[in-house]
XYZ file of C-alpha atoms in Angstrom:
713
model
C 43.248 -38.571 44.122
C 41.536 -39.984 40.974
C 42.872 -38.395 37.777
C 41.338 -37.984 34.343
C 42.231 -36.644 30.907
C 39.199 -35.920 28.699
C 39.535 -35.051 24.998
C 36.787 -34.076 22.559
C 37.307 -32.803 19.001
C 34.507 -31.717 16.651
C 36.531 -29.538 14.287
C 39.908 -30.276 12.707
C 42.435 -27.966 11.126
C 42.711 -30.131 8.011
C 39.713 -29.621 5.682
C 39.960 -33.274 4.535
C 38.885 -34.461 7.996
C 35.089 -34.358 8.304
C 33.640 -32.351 11.180
C 31.676 -34.074 13.951
C 28.671 -32.716 15.860
C 28.672 -34.364 19.290
C 32.286 -35.032 20.291
C 32.833 -31.836 22.277
C 29.477 -32.234 23.999
C 30.475 -35.805 24.887
C 33.705 -34.591 26.448
C 32.076 -31.769 28.400
C 29.361 -33.979 29.891
C 31.846 -36.728 30.808
C 34.102 -34.103 32.409
C 31.222 -32.830 34.543
C 30.364 -36.339 35.726
C 33.976 -37.115 36.587
C 34.498 -33.841 38.446
C 31.386 -34.438 40.533
C 32.738 -37.946 41.319
C 35.932 -36.459 42.752
C 38.281 -36.782 39.775
C 40.826 -34.095 38.985
C 40.023 -33.515 35.317
C 41.994 -31.930 32.483
C 39.745 -31.301 29.472
C 41.065 -30.569 25.963
C 38.637 -29.705 23.153
C 38.992 -28.652 19.499
C 41.978 -26.334 18.928
C 43.124 -26.925 22.518
C 43.555 -30.633 21.746
C 46.695 -30.367 19.608
C 49.208 -33.191 19.346
C 51.681 -31.271 21.479
C 49.180 -30.611 24.310
C 47.892 -34.179 24.329
C 51.413 -35.613 24.252
C 52.463 -33.336 27.145
C 49.495 -34.436 29.280
C 50.152 -38.123 28.574
C 53.884 -37.955 29.177
C 54.208 -35.298 31.897
C 50.890 -34.101 33.308
C 49.398 -37.445 34.328
C 52.725 -38.679 35.697
C 52.987 -35.620 37.931
C 49.415 -35.891 39.228
C 48.968 -39.680 39.531
C 51.372 -40.355 42.393
C 49.602 -43.293 44.095
C 49.343 -46.663 42.374
C 45.830 -47.157 43.843
C 44.467 -43.893 42.412
C 42.208 -44.601 39.401
C 43.200 -42.882 36.133
C 40.582 -42.518 33.412
C 41.338 -41.307 29.890
C 38.407 -40.506 27.603
C 38.682 -39.574 23.914
C 35.781 -38.546 21.653
C 36.719 -37.774 18.071
C 38.112 -39.353 14.928
C 40.218 -42.461 14.692
C 41.993 -43.488 11.499
C 43.270 -46.694 9.953
C 46.062 -46.388 7.380
C 45.590 -49.467 5.208
C 48.772 -48.705 3.321
C 50.717 -49.859 6.377
C 48.411 -52.491 7.820
C 49.286 -55.515 5.686
C 51.801 -56.421 8.363
C 51.249 -54.398 11.515
C 54.654 -55.439 12.867
C 56.325 -53.313 10.225
C 54.538 -50.068 10.936
C 51.878 -48.246 12.815
C 48.487 -48.336 11.103
C 45.906 -47.164 13.670
C 45.868 -43.565 14.908
C 44.005 -41.158 17.165
C 43.628 -37.788 15.447
C 44.479 -34.580 17.351
C 43.163 -31.238 16.158
C 46.220 -30.429 14.026
C 46.517 -33.808 12.277
C 47.837 -33.918 8.717
C 46.403 -37.158 7.352
C 49.110 -37.245 4.681
C 51.743 -37.403 7.452
C 50.064 -39.408 10.233
C 53.300 -40.518 11.919
C 54.413 -36.908 12.358
C 51.075 -35.345 13.264
C 48.716 -38.025 14.658
C 49.038 -40.322 17.671
C 49.628 -44.013 16.867
C 47.864 -46.156 19.433
C 51.072 -48.077 20.143
C 52.780 -44.818 21.036
C 49.867 -43.820 23.272
C 50.117 -47.125 25.092
C 53.869 -46.772 25.519
C 53.261 -43.435 27.278
C 50.496 -44.878 29.468
C 52.674 -47.810 30.525
C 54.874 -45.308 32.332
C 52.076 -44.339 34.737
C 52.433 -45.587 38.318
C 48.778 -46.449 38.691
C 47.496 -50.028 38.738
C 43.970 -48.801 37.845
C 43.947 -47.373 34.337
C 40.803 -47.207 32.184
C 40.962 -45.829 28.620
C 37.618 -45.187 26.875
C 37.675 -44.296 23.168
C 34.527 -43.155 21.356
C 36.216 -43.318 17.955
C 36.453 -45.528 14.926
C 39.756 -47.363 14.896
C 39.585 -49.582 11.893
C 36.136 -48.704 10.559
C 35.785 -46.971 7.223
C 34.324 -43.480 7.520
C 30.625 -43.452 6.654
C 27.872 -40.914 7.329
C 27.951 -39.976 11.004
C 30.855 -42.283 11.845
C 33.872 -41.265 13.898
C 36.690 -42.521 11.726
C 37.893 -43.278 8.257
C 40.438 -45.377 6.450
C 43.227 -44.068 4.253
C 43.456 -46.151 1.104
C 40.304 -48.137 1.950
C 38.518 -47.321 -1.332
C 35.199 -47.511 0.445
C 35.854 -50.869 2.079
C 36.039 -51.588 5.763
C 39.493 -51.831 7.212
C 41.131 -54.979 8.386
C 41.325 -56.077 11.984
C 44.274 -54.858 14.050
C 45.369 -55.968 17.503
C 47.396 -52.943 18.533
C 46.056 -52.820 22.083
C 46.557 -56.526 22.715
C 50.257 -55.835 23.265
C 49.614 -54.400 26.724
C 51.762 -54.681 29.786
C 51.279 -53.817 33.426
C 48.545 -54.433 35.953
C 44.908 -53.245 35.989
C 45.031 -51.660 32.509
C 41.813 -51.705 30.463
C 40.982 -50.193 27.083
C 37.451 -50.142 25.676
C 36.709 -48.671 22.260
C 33.299 -47.746 20.890
C 33.199 -50.345 18.139
C 34.830 -53.453 16.757
C 37.826 -53.309 14.421
C 35.668 -53.546 11.307
C 32.777 -51.336 12.521
C 31.915 -47.647 12.619
C 31.377 -45.696 15.835
C 28.394 -43.505 15.084
C 26.932 -40.313 16.527
C 23.305 -39.754 17.434
C 22.658 -36.005 16.931
C 19.126 -36.377 18.280
C 20.545 -37.402 21.643
C 23.554 -35.110 21.359
C 26.078 -37.905 21.989
C 27.843 -40.763 20.299
C 26.084 -44.096 20.781
C 28.897 -45.322 23.005
C 28.971 -42.216 25.212
C 25.189 -42.166 25.543
C 25.292 -45.763 26.759
C 28.153 -44.958 29.137
C 26.233 -42.054 30.684
C 23.081 -44.169 30.979
C 24.934 -46.957 32.775
C 26.597 -44.473 35.126
C 23.185 -42.974 35.921
C 21.830 -46.405 36.774
C 24.632 -46.920 39.263
C 24.103 -43.452 40.695
C 20.370 -43.991 41.159
C 20.954 -47.349 42.808
C 22.821 -45.540 45.588
C 26.192 -47.183 44.910
C 29.204 -45.028 45.646
C 31.382 -46.771 43.077
C 31.156 -49.173 40.141
C 33.126 -52.303 39.224
C 34.879 -51.668 35.928
C 34.116 -55.129 34.530
C 30.387 -54.735 35.263
C 30.384 -51.180 33.916
C 31.962 -52.181 30.597
C 29.704 -55.208 30.238
C 26.572 -53.067 30.715
C 27.832 -50.437 28.261
C 28.593 -53.091 25.672
C 25.116 -54.635 25.999
C 23.372 -51.267 25.801
C 25.308 -50.167 22.699
C 24.503 -53.426 20.936
C 20.814 -53.053 21.807
C 20.576 -49.380 20.761
C 22.379 -49.986 17.457
C 20.690 -53.347 16.788
C 24.008 -55.123 16.669
C 25.706 -52.799 14.184
C 28.155 -51.494 16.795
C 29.815 -53.633 19.477
C 32.422 -52.050 21.774
C 35.713 -53.926 21.840
C 37.677 -54.643 25.013
C 41.413 -55.073 25.599
C 42.941 -55.597 29.038
C 46.059 -56.673 30.824
C 46.355 -60.173 32.193
C 46.010 -59.176 35.860
C 44.019 -56.769 38.002
C 41.128 -56.109 35.641
C 38.316 -55.968 38.217
C 38.633 -52.786 40.231
C 36.243 -49.912 41.059
C 35.921 -46.278 40.042
C 34.000 -43.684 42.095
C 30.582 -42.551 40.862
C 29.241 -38.978 40.955
C 26.259 -38.142 43.172
C 22.805 -38.313 41.558
C 22.125 -35.553 39.042
C 18.656 -34.006 38.636
C 16.697 -35.755 35.908
C 15.705 -33.523 32.999
C 13.419 -34.363 30.085
C 15.147 -34.096 26.689
C 12.686 -31.419 25.500
C 10.676 -28.535 27.034
C 8.076 -30.002 29.373
C 4.934 -29.057 31.267
C 3.684 -31.423 34.018
C 0.371 -31.361 35.906
C -0.573 -33.176 39.106
C -3.835 -32.660 40.995
C -4.383 -32.413 44.729
C -7.462 -34.622 44.222
C -9.820 -35.770 41.514
C -12.119 -33.343 39.732
C -9.913 -30.258 40.039
C -9.498 -29.849 36.267
C -5.897 -31.087 35.976
C -6.567 -32.847 32.669
C -8.486 -29.844 31.335
C -5.529 -27.504 31.921
C -3.066 -30.052 30.512
C -5.131 -30.408 27.338
C -5.489 -26.636 26.978
C -1.707 -26.310 27.350
C -1.174 -28.852 24.570
C -3.543 -26.933 22.283
C -1.828 -23.613 23.015
C 1.602 -25.110 22.291
C 0.293 -26.595 19.035
C -1.136 -23.199 18.047
C 2.417 -21.894 17.951
C 3.481 -24.629 15.492
C 4.964 -27.139 17.975
C 4.496 -30.882 17.715
C 3.339 -31.833 21.207
C 3.751 -35.207 22.888
C 0.804 -35.535 25.272
C 1.916 -38.160 27.784
C -1.042 -39.467 29.769
C 0.784 -40.847 32.794
C -2.437 -41.144 34.804
C -2.819 -44.854 34.102
C -5.419 -45.382 36.835
C -7.941 -42.836 35.505
C -6.679 -42.107 31.945
C -9.159 -39.230 31.581
C -6.937 -37.488 29.041
C -6.827 -40.586 26.844
C -10.625 -40.922 26.931
C -11.185 -37.245 26.165
C -8.684 -37.022 23.313
C -9.916 -40.273 21.732
C -13.527 -39.128 21.982
C -12.749 -35.794 20.343
C -10.650 -37.281 17.560
C -12.918 -40.335 17.092
C -9.903 -42.602 17.540
C -9.268 -45.872 19.327
C -6.116 -46.929 21.187
C -6.022 -50.199 19.267
C -2.640 -51.944 19.281
C -0.584 -48.920 20.315
C 1.923 -49.547 23.091
C 0.499 -47.560 26.002
C 2.269 -45.891 28.887
C 1.070 -48.734 31.113
C 2.962 -51.101 28.799
C 6.151 -49.100 29.442
C 5.560 -49.368 33.187
C 4.869 -53.102 32.890
C 8.329 -53.652 31.392
C 9.726 -52.789 34.848
C 7.086 -54.640 36.824
C 6.056 -58.096 37.990
C 2.596 -57.468 36.561
C 2.383 -58.513 32.938
C -0.102 -57.258 30.426
C -2.314 -59.769 28.665
C -1.557 -58.418 25.190
C 1.726 -59.918 23.870
C 4.390 -57.275 23.372
C 5.124 -58.449 19.835
C 1.584 -57.483 18.789
C 2.039 -53.846 19.842
C 3.633 -50.963 17.929
C 5.210 -47.663 18.958
C 2.991 -45.341 16.941
C 1.260 -42.403 18.628
C -2.328 -41.248 18.187
C -2.672 -38.003 16.239
C -5.440 -36.210 18.174
C -4.939 -32.723 16.715
C -8.236 -30.780 16.814
C -9.746 -29.915 13.441
C -9.384 -26.164 13.946
C -5.611 -26.530 14.449
C -5.399 -28.590 11.267
C -7.333 -25.950 9.329
C -4.918 -23.249 10.431
C -1.787 -25.285 9.687
C -0.654 -25.504 13.321
C 1.449 -28.196 14.976
C 0.281 -31.696 15.879
C -0.783 -33.187 19.203
C 0.399 -36.791 19.531
C -1.101 -38.837 22.338
C 0.758 -41.574 24.194
C -2.296 -43.254 25.775
C -2.335 -44.181 29.440
C -3.886 -47.629 29.040
C -6.497 -49.618 27.158
C -9.994 -49.867 28.626
C -9.692 -53.664 28.493
C -6.671 -53.583 30.830
C -8.507 -52.379 33.944
C -7.529 -55.321 36.147
C -3.929 -55.260 34.968
C -3.704 -51.498 35.610
C -5.188 -51.954 39.089
C -2.398 -54.386 39.999
C 0.191 -52.175 38.349
C -0.837 -49.059 40.294
C -0.664 -50.991 43.579
C 2.841 -52.200 42.733
C 4.017 -48.738 41.685
C 3.306 -47.374 45.158
C 5.244 -50.197 46.795
C 8.214 -50.911 44.556
C 8.900 -48.085 42.137
C 12.472 -46.744 42.383
C 13.744 -43.500 40.930
C 15.952 -45.252 38.408
C 13.026 -47.292 37.067
C 10.830 -44.187 36.880
C 13.459 -42.349 34.868
C 13.929 -45.250 32.481
C 10.165 -45.464 31.946
C 9.919 -41.733 31.243
C 12.969 -41.856 28.969
C 11.435 -44.592 26.843
C 8.201 -42.595 26.533
C 10.009 -39.376 25.590
C 12.139 -41.253 23.080
C 9.007 -42.410 21.273
C 7.802 -38.837 20.964
C 11.169 -37.556 19.761
C 11.361 -40.260 17.081
C 8.012 -39.074 15.741
C 8.910 -35.379 15.664
C 7.746 -34.051 19.032
C 9.356 -30.771 20.098
C 7.789 -30.458 23.574
C 5.875 -32.622 26.035
C 2.835 -32.175 28.277
C 2.619 -34.747 31.088
C -0.757 -35.490 32.629
C 0.408 -37.050 35.896
C -1.320 -39.554 38.093
C -2.018 -39.552 41.821
C 0.047 -37.405 44.145
C 1.662 -40.483 45.795
C 2.622 -42.098 42.477
C 6.463 -42.073 42.179
C 6.085 -41.620 38.412
C 4.073 -38.444 39.062
C 6.628 -37.191 41.575
C 9.519 -37.805 39.165
C 7.614 -36.122 36.326
C 6.751 -33.117 38.470
C 10.272 -32.628 39.817
C 11.873 -33.091 36.381
C 9.582 -30.865 34.298
C 10.651 -27.391 33.267
C 7.177 -26.109 34.182
C 5.603 -28.144 37.038
C 2.018 -27.313 38.079
C -0.017 -28.435 41.064
C -3.711 -28.014 40.300
C -5.973 -27.506 43.322
C -9.537 -26.467 44.134
C -10.900 -23.578 46.187
C -12.060 -25.767 49.038
C -11.032 -26.807 52.516
C -7.956 -29.002 52.789
C -6.599 -28.202 49.315
C -3.657 -26.238 50.695
C -2.659 -29.140 52.951
C -2.862 -31.527 49.997
C -0.537 -29.224 48.060
C 1.940 -29.353 50.936
C 1.772 -33.157 50.926
C 2.760 -33.250 47.259
C 5.674 -30.880 47.840
C 6.806 -32.959 50.826
C 6.758 -36.107 48.687
C 8.913 -34.323 46.102
C 11.373 -33.186 48.768
C 11.711 -36.716 50.153
C 12.115 -38.255 46.684
C 14.532 -35.812 45.040
C 17.606 -34.429 46.740
C 17.932 -30.614 46.663
C 14.393 -30.268 45.295
C 13.489 -26.601 44.778
C 9.841 -26.190 45.731
C 9.839 -22.582 44.488
C 9.858 -23.932 40.916
C 6.438 -25.527 41.333
C 3.512 -23.309 40.345
C 0.144 -23.684 42.067
C -3.081 -23.129 40.134
C -6.366 -22.863 41.996
C -8.758 -23.929 39.261
C -12.497 -23.495 38.687
C -12.838 -20.846 41.409
C -16.583 -20.194 41.959
C -16.093 -16.824 43.660
C -13.405 -14.547 45.032
C -14.830 -15.115 48.527
C -14.264 -18.886 48.252
C -10.719 -18.304 46.997
C -9.857 -15.909 49.831
C -11.419 -18.163 52.455
C -9.363 -21.251 51.592
C -6.211 -19.782 50.010
C -5.914 -16.157 51.061
C -5.260 -13.214 48.804
C -3.726 -14.169 45.422
C -0.021 -13.454 45.154
C 0.558 -13.003 48.887
C 1.925 -15.177 51.674
C 5.217 -16.878 52.481
C 7.753 -17.507 49.672
C 6.582 -20.327 47.465
C 2.988 -20.012 48.719
C 1.701 -17.661 46.008
C -0.672 -19.090 43.435
C -2.514 -18.447 40.196
C -6.252 -18.862 39.916
C -8.705 -19.516 37.115
C -12.393 -18.542 37.502
C -15.101 -21.093 36.860
C -17.439 -20.199 34.011
C -19.665 -23.149 33.184
C -20.464 -21.804 29.713
C -16.775 -21.377 28.838
C -15.845 -24.858 30.061
C -18.789 -26.346 28.221
C -17.744 -24.544 25.039
C -14.184 -25.803 25.430
C -15.321 -29.389 25.966
C -17.437 -29.204 22.812
C -14.770 -27.452 20.727
C -17.046 -24.455 20.307
C -15.991 -21.562 18.056
C -14.921 -19.108 20.734
C -12.093 -21.539 21.526
C -11.487 -22.205 17.862
C -11.069 -18.492 17.189
C -8.700 -17.809 20.049
C -9.853 -14.751 22.020
C -12.000 -16.477 24.623
C -11.530 -15.390 28.211
C -10.659 -18.833 29.586
C -7.787 -19.718 27.262
C -6.563 -16.106 27.335
C -6.344 -16.300 31.139
C -4.526 -19.626 31.013
C -2.186 -18.374 28.277
C -1.201 -15.480 30.542
C -0.495 -17.877 33.428
C 1.740 -20.031 31.205
C 3.700 -16.959 30.087
C 4.112 -15.831 33.707
C 5.223 -19.310 34.753
C 7.830 -19.397 31.995
C 9.166 -16.034 33.086
C 9.329 -17.079 36.741
C 10.870 -20.540 36.378
C 12.871 -20.375 33.131
C 13.591 -16.658 32.628
C 11.420 -16.722 29.505
C 13.401 -19.568 27.904
C 10.295 -21.180 26.389
C 8.314 -18.041 25.587
C 8.586 -18.668 21.850
C 6.952 -22.078 22.265
C 3.739 -20.407 23.418
C 1.504 -18.606 20.917
C 1.970 -14.878 20.605
C -0.906 -12.401 20.605
C -0.810 -12.411 16.837
C -0.936 -16.241 16.707
C -4.171 -16.133 18.657
C -5.579 -13.149 16.710
C -4.782 -14.460 13.248
C -6.893 -17.607 13.479
C -10.204 -15.848 13.722
C -9.148 -12.834 11.659
C -8.210 -15.090 8.745
C -11.723 -16.514 8.933
C -12.883 -13.224 7.422
C -11.022 -14.005 4.193
C -13.285 -16.999 3.601
C -16.420 -15.033 4.527
C -16.248 -11.748 2.572
C -20.048 -11.616 2.363
C -20.368 -11.469 6.144
C -17.746 -8.732 6.363
C -19.569 -6.635 3.751
C -22.867 -7.069 5.619
C -21.168 -6.029 8.855
C -19.753 -2.918 7.204
C -23.211 -2.085 5.856
C -24.704 -2.496 9.326
C -22.064 -0.168 10.760
C -22.792 2.417 8.073
C -26.528 2.320 8.823
C -25.859 2.545 12.531
C -23.515 5.450 11.871
C -26.209 7.299 9.938
C -28.666 6.807 12.792
C -26.091 8.076 15.269
C -25.504 11.049 12.971
C -29.211 11.862 12.896
C -29.400 11.600 16.676
C -26.308 13.778 16.915
C -28.025 16.446 14.785
C -31.168 16.334 16.923
C -29.261 16.644 20.167
C -27.167 19.431 18.686
C -30.355 21.318 17.784
C -31.774 20.836 21.269
C -28.469 21.952 22.756
C -28.523 25.078 20.626
C -32.110 25.862 21.604
C -31.441 25.433 25.310
C -28.184 27.381 25.115
C -29.928 30.273 23.304
C -32.668 30.413 25.928
C -30.121 30.342 28.770
C -28.119 33.145 27.171
C -31.265 35.238 26.687
C -32.138 34.760 30.362
C -28.609 35.654 31.384
C -28.317 38.830 29.261
C -31.774 40.269 30.058
C -31.413 43.511 32.188
C -34.618 42.690 34.086
C -37.333 40.114 34.303
C -39.604 42.284 32.201
C -37.051 42.405 29.402
C -36.365 38.635 29.527
C -37.048 37.319 26.004
C -36.268 33.663 26.867
C -38.817 31.391 25.228
C -38.258 28.592 27.785
C -38.428 28.777 31.558
C -34.987 29.127 33.010
C -35.114 25.842 34.956
C -36.251 23.981 31.844
C -33.574 25.584 29.688
C -30.801 24.659 32.132
C -32.075 21.071 32.470
C -32.391 20.682 28.706
C -28.918 22.153 28.217
C -27.386 19.648 30.632
C -29.175 16.618 29.211
C -28.487 17.650 25.615
C -24.786 18.210 26.362
C -24.451 14.755 27.968
C -26.269 12.986 25.154
C -24.345 14.970 22.569
C -21.049 13.904 24.187
C -22.226 10.293 24.267
C -23.228 10.440 20.600
C -19.848 11.927 19.677
C -18.029 9.125 21.511
C -20.332 6.591 19.873
C -19.543 8.066 16.454
C -15.807 7.799 17.181
C -16.267 4.195 18.362
C -18.182 3.272 15.217
C -15.516 4.974 13.140
C -12.803 2.918 14.832
C -14.769 -0.296 14.372
C -15.251 0.417 10.692
C -11.551 1.186 10.395
C -10.584 -2.082 12.117
C -12.980 -4.106 9.975
C -11.792 -2.418 6.806
C -8.110 -2.843 7.649
C -8.544 -6.514 8.589
C -10.413 -7.168 5.341
C -7.780 -5.273 3.379
C -4.845 -7.198 4.859
C -6.483 -10.623 5.187
C -5.407 -11.567 1.676
C -2.583 -13.549 3.299
C -1.234 -14.405 6.714
C 1.952 -12.438 6.008
C 0.032 -9.262 5.158
C -2.184 -9.614 8.204
C 0.785 -10.161 10.509
C 2.535 -7.129 9.025
C -0.502 -4.955 9.743
C -0.992 -6.343 13.241
C 2.674 -5.759 14.138
C 2.642 -2.003 13.333
C 4.029 -0.122 16.374
C 1.302 1.776 18.182
C 3.206 5.055 17.827
C 3.038 4.885 14.047
C 0.330 4.800 11.440
C -3.159 6.386 11.432
C -4.446 8.136 14.525
C -6.812 5.312 15.438
C -3.890 2.901 15.747
C -2.047 5.083 18.243
C -4.683 4.675 20.951
C -3.889 1.175 22.134
C -6.923 0.768 24.366
C -9.409 1.888 21.737
C -7.792 -0.318 19.088
C -7.894 -3.274 21.449
C -11.539 -2.568 22.250
C -12.363 -2.454 18.534
C -10.526 -5.714 17.867
C -12.282 -7.422 20.782
C -15.624 -6.142 19.497
C -14.858 -7.577 16.071
C -13.897 -10.903 17.627
C -17.196 -11.018 19.475
C -19.100 -10.405 16.243
C -17.145 -13.140 14.464
C -17.777 -15.586 17.326
C -21.500 -14.831 17.181
C -21.501 -15.403 13.435
C -19.628 -18.685 13.769
C -21.908 -19.932 16.545
C -24.903 -19.429 14.300
C -23.261 -21.741 11.731
C -22.582 -24.611 14.161
C -25.061 -27.138 15.568
C -25.532 -27.226 19.314
C -24.089 -30.131 21.300
C -24.223 -31.746 24.700
C -21.481 -31.150 27.230
C -19.649 -34.115 28.709
C -17.635 -34.190 31.889
C -13.823 -34.117 31.688
C -12.240 -36.315 34.331
C -8.992 -35.297 35.997
């Protein structure tokens, strides 16, 4: 049975040894891959990786477990290496290169660290003829920044070259270290791994996706070496040492692992064109930006690129010489773009709407689908995608796109996918944390949804279709929804769906950036915000709830508008006061009529006979007047209370709108505390919604009218 010893050390007992950030994560991920490939793995991390424990595993544990000379043995170490220059002038006279266990005393390396010669002497005792040692450490590099090693006595200089591992014996023994003898093995905290380990995992994934059950060690190491050199631009080159014989053997590979984007992701694919997929994707990006996130909007619909056109039109931007998503696809294709790659750059288009900029929200960064001038090239590319695209190529394309966003500060990604048969769309949908299928309330839409889910099942092993949310968009009526989809929320498991009503005025306002969307309480984006929150709760147990705007985030944007328009607020308060006086006068009149009718009714009721009846109104008229007056009096009382609440809300908002912090503090008051009008949640909500409507009306009067334009997707 294949055996493995995996060691990862971030923290050291000695304060002189700098802490690392990714070594333990390296070890844990490598352990998982090896276990899934059938290795029996012993993992030692941090305070469990003492010199005594490591020595025992090397001398006793591996010898007891590795009983067959054909069983592969893999040893992986992620942590610090050290070069003692005081003993390296003549390496024959002493040990100068060490691996550092958790309890290393760098002043006594021979007693507390592990000299590499001693490690090799222990490994030479193993019966196996297939030994691979992988070391993500600095051996002879001077410690610098995020490096994994340092030199004792180096005085800031790089250490000299040592050939400790060249003195190897045996058959099939290979050692590969993360860097050359005079280099530094560095970490990449953004990726969560050392450069060497990240390359190793990437190469393993390539082999997994290709369907190979094992990998030749020589090919594996060569690919890792090339990838590290490319990622570090030649500053780090893994070094290789091997025995004279038996260096080309195979190790088993783990089964394919589900692909996951490196940041929270929302993906949208449509059952057909014109269902509003791009509209919902763009609204999602705006909602995420409202909460302060920097959003990478990946337009992966290279055939239609409706999102690119819409964002560029809104932001008055041009794609220019930006490397598009089609360019990323072309790197893995026979079709070549006409624009030379050297003339392109990796910048992203900042398409953040003006209202988000005014309220100091996050940014929306667009990775365009394609240039308009590349129509013929994209046509050929789309045809080739359907025929030749493999999962491994799709993942590499997506990885390169995500990496661009991460380098420019993106914290989440919205993917506007292409056609339902596009392998890139399928991989995006199956990988996203929040996958959405957008459909229409028409015949055949449910079957088209099933086709997409079937494609996902055939493409990705163990695909969980219950994770995919269905949104029936632009529903014209409840009858049309029920006819083609059934009752919302019912049906077989995985067949439930969300739905969004179609309101032409709301969609037109959204397309034009009208103020009801700018101010945040519009019905359309509120409905979609609720669906996103529900989706997060269903698929991720609320993991990404904080990435979506809270109720206060949405409320504050229009409420803070009042601080810059105190004149309007004062006029509104004056109007409410005048209206209150009129309601008070009406209340007095109806109270007088009620009293008159009630007096007449009482006189009729207390009269001993008809002759003694002193009622000044006929009984039928008195009763009718009493009823009408009572109803109108009750209505006027409720109206007075409503006006009072509205005045309170307006006054409190004006009072606390001096700063965002004050406004948030007021808005967050528990409903069981504070003045009586705050305790009634429904009435407070009604007053706030009324105020929002008044603000929207005021803002609309300040903006010029525009012409709606169709959003493709």
